[in-house]
Short mmCIF file of C-alpha atoms in Angstrom, two decimals:
data_model
loop_
_atom_site.label_atom_id
_atom_site.label_comp_id
_atom_site.label_asym_id
_atom_site.label_seq_id
_atom_site.Cartn_x
_atom_site.Cartn_y
_atom_site.Cartn_z
CA GLN A 14 -13.79 -4.04 -14.49
CA ALA A 15 -13.47 -3.90 -18.02
CA GLY A 16 -10.38 -3.26 -20.18
CA LEU A 17 -9.05 -1.85 -23.37
CA THR A 18 -7.81 -4.36 -25.92
CA GLN A 19 -4.01 -4.59 -26.96
CA PRO A 20 -2.52 -7.18 -29.78
CA PRO A 21 -0.18 -8.99 -27.13
CA SER A 22 2.67 -8.44 -29.56
CA VAL A 23 3.90 -6.06 -32.91
CA SER A 24 7.04 -7.16 -34.74
CA LYS A 25 8.30 -4.50 -37.40
CA GLY A 26 12.18 -4.19 -38.76
CA LEU A 27 14.31 -1.45 -37.77
CA ARG A 28 13.60 2.04 -39.61
CA GLN A 29 9.96 0.67 -40.51
CA THR A 30 6.77 2.16 -39.18
CA ALA A 31 4.62 0.28 -36.50
CA THR A 32 0.76 0.86 -35.86
CA LEU A 33 -0.37 -0.45 -32.22
CA THR A 34 -3.87 -0.76 -31.47
CA CYS A 35 -6.13 -0.14 -28.60
CA THR A 36 -10.14 -0.82 -28.73
CA GLY A 37 -12.34 0.16 -26.28
CA ASN A 38 -16.22 1.22 -26.64
CA SER A 39 -18.06 4.72 -27.00
CA ASN A 40 -17.59 5.05 -23.00
CA ASN A 41 -13.51 5.35 -23.36
CA VAL A 42 -11.82 5.18 -26.19
CA GLY A 43 -14.91 6.81 -28.64
CA ASN A 44 -15.57 9.57 -26.13
CA GLU A 45 -12.40 11.42 -25.14
CA GLY A 46 -9.89 9.88 -26.74
CA ALA A 47 -6.52 7.24 -25.58
CA ALA A 48 -3.61 8.48 -23.73
CA TRP A 49 -0.58 6.16 -24.82
CA LEU A 50 1.88 4.85 -22.39
CA GLN A 51 5.88 3.69 -23.01
CA GLN A 52 7.31 1.18 -20.74
CA HIS A 53 10.73 -0.02 -20.63
CA GLN A 54 11.26 -3.31 -17.81
CA GLY A 55 12.15 -1.76 -14.43
CA HIS A 56 10.72 1.78 -15.60
CA PRO A 57 8.00 3.99 -14.60
CA PRO A 58 5.49 4.19 -17.76
CA LYS A 59 5.93 7.41 -19.99
CA LEU A 60 3.45 9.31 -21.31
CA LEU A 61 4.00 9.78 -25.03
CA SER A 62 0.09 11.13 -25.97
CA TYR A 63 -2.94 11.87 -24.77
CA ARG A 64 -6.25 12.79 -25.64
CA ASN A 65 -5.33 11.16 -29.11
CA ASN A 66 -2.42 13.37 -30.52
CA ASN A 67 -1.36 15.26 -27.57
CA ARG A 68 2.25 15.01 -27.45
CA PRO A 69 3.94 16.21 -23.43
CA SER A 70 6.81 18.27 -24.30
CA GLY A 71 9.81 16.27 -25.38
CA ILE A 72 8.49 13.42 -27.20
CA SER A 73 9.65 12.74 -30.65
CA GLU A 74 7.36 13.34 -33.67
CA ARG A 75 8.10 9.77 -34.41
CA PHE A 76 5.20 8.91 -32.12
CA SER A 77 1.72 10.06 -33.46
CA ALA A 78 -1.71 9.28 -32.49
CA SER A 79 -4.93 9.19 -33.76
CA ARG A 80 -8.67 7.67 -33.46
CA SER A 81 -11.41 5.76 -35.91
CA GLY A 82 -14.17 5.38 -33.74
CA ASN A 83 -13.76 3.14 -30.42
CA THR A 84 -10.32 1.97 -31.76
CA ALA A 85 -7.19 4.18 -30.76
CA SER A 86 -4.15 3.73 -32.97
CA LEU A 87 -0.26 4.81 -32.12
CA THR A 88 1.95 5.10 -34.89
CA ILE A 89 5.63 4.96 -34.77
CA THR A 90 7.93 6.09 -37.79
CA GLY A 91 11.87 5.17 -38.10
CA LEU A 92 11.62 2.27 -35.60
CA GLN A 93 15.12 2.81 -33.36
CA PRO A 94 16.08 -0.29 -31.34
CA GLU A 95 15.13 1.57 -28.42
CA ASP A 96 11.71 1.73 -29.48
CA GLU A 97 11.59 -2.25 -28.74
CA THR A 98 9.72 -2.58 -25.47
CA ASP A 99 5.91 -2.54 -23.74
CA TYR A 100 3.60 -0.08 -25.03
CA TYR A 101 0.06 0.58 -23.30
CA CYS A 102 -3.09 2.44 -23.84
CA SER A 103 -5.10 3.82 -21.23
CA ALA A 104 -8.43 6.08 -21.33
CA TRP A 105 -11.19 7.28 -18.97
CA ASP A 106 -14.54 5.37 -18.81
CA SER A 107 -17.58 7.70 -18.41
CA SER A 108 -20.04 4.83 -17.48
CA LEU A 109 -17.12 3.17 -14.66
CA SER A 110 -16.29 6.43 -13.79
CA ALA A 111 -12.68 4.47 -13.87
CA TRP A 112 -9.67 4.97 -15.85
CA VAL A 113 -8.99 1.53 -17.95
CA PHE A 114 -6.22 0.51 -19.68
CA GLY A 115 -4.97 -2.33 -22.20
CA GLY A 116 -3.16 -4.83 -21.56
CA GLY A 117 0.00 -4.22 -23.27
CA THR A 118 1.61 -4.53 -26.62
CA LYS A 119 5.46 -5.76 -26.61
CA LEU A 120 6.84 -4.43 -29.44
CA THR A 121 9.80 -6.03 -31.58
CA VAL A 122 12.02 -4.15 -33.64
CA LEU A 123 13.68 -6.72 -35.94
CA GLN B 26 11.19 20.04 -12.34
CA VAL B 27 8.26 18.41 -11.37
CA GLN B 28 9.70 15.39 -9.13
CA LEU B 29 7.19 12.89 -7.65
CA MET B 30 9.27 10.57 -4.73
CA GLN B 31 7.51 7.46 -3.41
CA SER B 32 8.68 5.92 -0.50
CA GLY B 33 10.38 2.33 0.00
CA THR B 34 9.45 -1.28 -0.43
CA GLU B 35 7.27 -2.52 2.03
CA VAL B 36 6.89 -6.33 2.65
CA LYS B 37 3.60 -7.24 4.45
CA LYS B 38 2.03 -10.56 6.10
CA PRO B 39 -1.43 -11.16 4.23
CA GLY B 40 -4.45 -9.43 6.51
CA ALA B 41 -2.17 -6.77 7.09
CA SER B 42 -2.32 -2.49 6.29
CA VAL B 43 0.47 -0.76 3.88
CA LYS B 44 0.43 2.76 3.61
CA ILE B 45 2.97 4.38 0.85
CA SER B 46 3.81 7.72 -0.18
CA CYS B 47 4.46 10.43 -2.70
CA LYS B 48 6.37 13.49 -2.09
CA ALA B 49 5.37 15.83 -4.76
CA SER B 50 7.68 18.83 -6.19
CA GLY B 51 8.10 21.55 -8.73
CA TYR B 52 4.88 22.58 -9.13
CA MET B 53 1.77 23.35 -7.92
CA PHE B 54 0.45 20.55 -5.64
CA THR B 55 -3.13 22.08 -5.23
CA SER B 56 -3.47 22.31 -9.03
CA TYR B 57 -3.37 18.89 -10.38
CA GLN B 58 -5.32 15.17 -9.78
CA MET B 59 -3.20 12.33 -8.30
CA HIS B 60 -3.46 9.22 -8.82
CA TRP B 61 -2.01 5.63 -7.46
CA VAL B 62 -1.53 2.89 -10.33
CA ARG B 63 -0.46 -0.78 -9.53
CA GLN B 64 1.67 -2.92 -11.62
CA ALA B 65 1.60 -6.98 -10.75
CA PRO B 66 5.03 -8.71 -11.20
CA GLY B 67 5.05 -9.11 -15.07
CA GLN B 68 1.62 -7.95 -15.52
CA GLY B 69 -0.38 -4.78 -16.71
CA LEU B 70 -1.38 -1.60 -15.62
CA GLU B 71 -4.06 -1.03 -13.30
CA TRP B 72 -5.71 2.11 -11.43
CA VAL B 73 -6.30 2.36 -7.90
CA GLY B 74 -8.09 5.77 -7.74
CA VAL B 75 -7.49 9.74 -7.58
CA ILE B 76 -7.26 12.16 -5.17
CA ILE B 77 -7.80 15.97 -5.80
CA PRO B 78 -5.11 17.95 -3.63
CA SER B 79 -7.51 20.76 -3.18
CA GLY B 80 -9.88 19.79 -1.21
CA GLY B 81 -9.17 16.18 -1.06
CA LYS B 82 -11.75 14.64 -2.69
CA THR B 83 -11.34 10.71 -4.06
CA TYR B 84 -12.25 8.38 -6.39
CA TYR B 85 -11.68 4.69 -6.56
CA ALA B 86 -11.55 1.69 -8.63
CA GLN B 87 -14.41 -0.62 -7.59
CA ASN B 88 -12.46 -3.36 -7.43
CA PHE B 89 -10.60 -1.54 -4.41
CA GLN B 90 -13.37 0.06 -2.58
CA GLY B 91 -13.48 -0.58 0.67
CA ARG B 92 -9.99 -1.41 1.09
CA VAL B 93 -7.87 1.57 -0.12
CA THR B 94 -8.03 5.45 1.64
CA MET B 95 -5.85 8.15 -0.11
CA THR B 96 -5.11 11.18 1.85
CA ARG B 97 -3.28 14.02 1.11
CA ASP B 98 -1.44 16.29 3.53
CA THR B 99 -0.99 19.84 1.76
CA SER B 100 1.63 21.35 3.93
CA THR B 101 4.05 18.56 2.85
CA ASN B 102 2.85 18.36 -0.62
CA THR B 103 2.83 14.68 0.04
CA ILE B 104 -0.10 11.80 -0.78
CA TYR B 105 -0.62 8.76 0.93
CA MET B 106 -2.36 5.45 -0.29
CA GLU B 107 -3.22 3.18 2.99
CA LEU B 108 -4.00 -0.24 0.98
CA SER B 109 -6.16 -2.80 3.79
CA SER B 110 -6.66 -6.51 4.05
CA LEU B 111 -3.83 -7.55 2.05
CA LYS B 112 -3.60 -10.49 -0.04
CA SER B 113 -0.60 -12.20 -2.30
CA GLU B 114 -2.17 -10.84 -5.09
CA ASP B 115 -1.65 -7.42 -3.97
CA THR B 116 1.97 -8.14 -4.20
CA ALA B 117 2.32 -4.81 -7.06
CA VAL B 118 4.84 -1.94 -7.76
CA TYR B 119 2.54 1.05 -6.35
CA TYR B 120 3.01 4.19 -8.64
CA CYS B 121 1.80 7.35 -8.20
CA ALA B 122 1.09 9.61 -11.20
CA LYS B 123 0.60 13.86 -11.70
CA GLU B 124 -2.60 14.02 -14.59
CA THR B 125 -2.11 16.47 -16.88
CA GLY B 126 -5.00 15.14 -19.29
CA ALA B 127 -3.49 12.00 -18.83
CA PHE B 128 -0.60 9.80 -16.54
CA GLU B 129 1.60 12.64 -17.30
CA TYR B 130 4.39 12.21 -14.63
CA TRP B 131 5.17 9.56 -12.71
CA GLY B 132 6.80 8.18 -9.08
CA GLN B 133 9.78 5.79 -9.38
CA GLY B 134 7.30 3.01 -7.85
CA THR B 135 7.12 1.32 -4.35
CA LEU B 136 7.09 -2.50 -4.29
CA VAL B 137 4.67 -3.50 -2.20
CA THR B 138 5.10 -7.50 -1.18
CA VAL B 139 2.67 -9.66 0.50
CA SER B 140 3.69 -12.79 1.62
CA SER B 141 3.20 -15.08 4.77
#
């Protein structure tokens, strides 16, 4: 089934700001927005935000999400070495009646 | 605190079935939808389906319909996922996840290996 589109990789410098994107359509991202997950190797994913910019308790304010049309974005400010890992977006697709994921973006902190 | 404890590693032959479990604690089990998501080695995340613990209603991803069955036991706060007619492509880590707006809490994952 159709998924969301994420760039495979993004590289930014230490203490810089990275913006990751996630493109879908009007049935998913453009409808209820996207959720963002962070996953370190060998660990389950961790929810960073949902429905565009609701952060679960304990998630740093350095992570903020937004949406413009059918594209969602995750902005990470003040990049730290521990931010270097994989990030996934996800959204409910009302036409598929299914949750769909992006292929993931590997963030490298230089 | 919310905890999702999954069953251990499984090794199965092609064509067999596997049933894995996820025991929830730390919250009202019947109040939140529970999902299964899988991740093949080195790959991304794939939604398998969801179960609503209060009534047991299920919704499955199209790719798994006919092969997956999700159930729950409200007496033990446990959900189960059974996947049949296993193929090598089903080799993956299977996660359960509690939904609060999205996939807020995750189990530790269960590795299912399908190999002859």
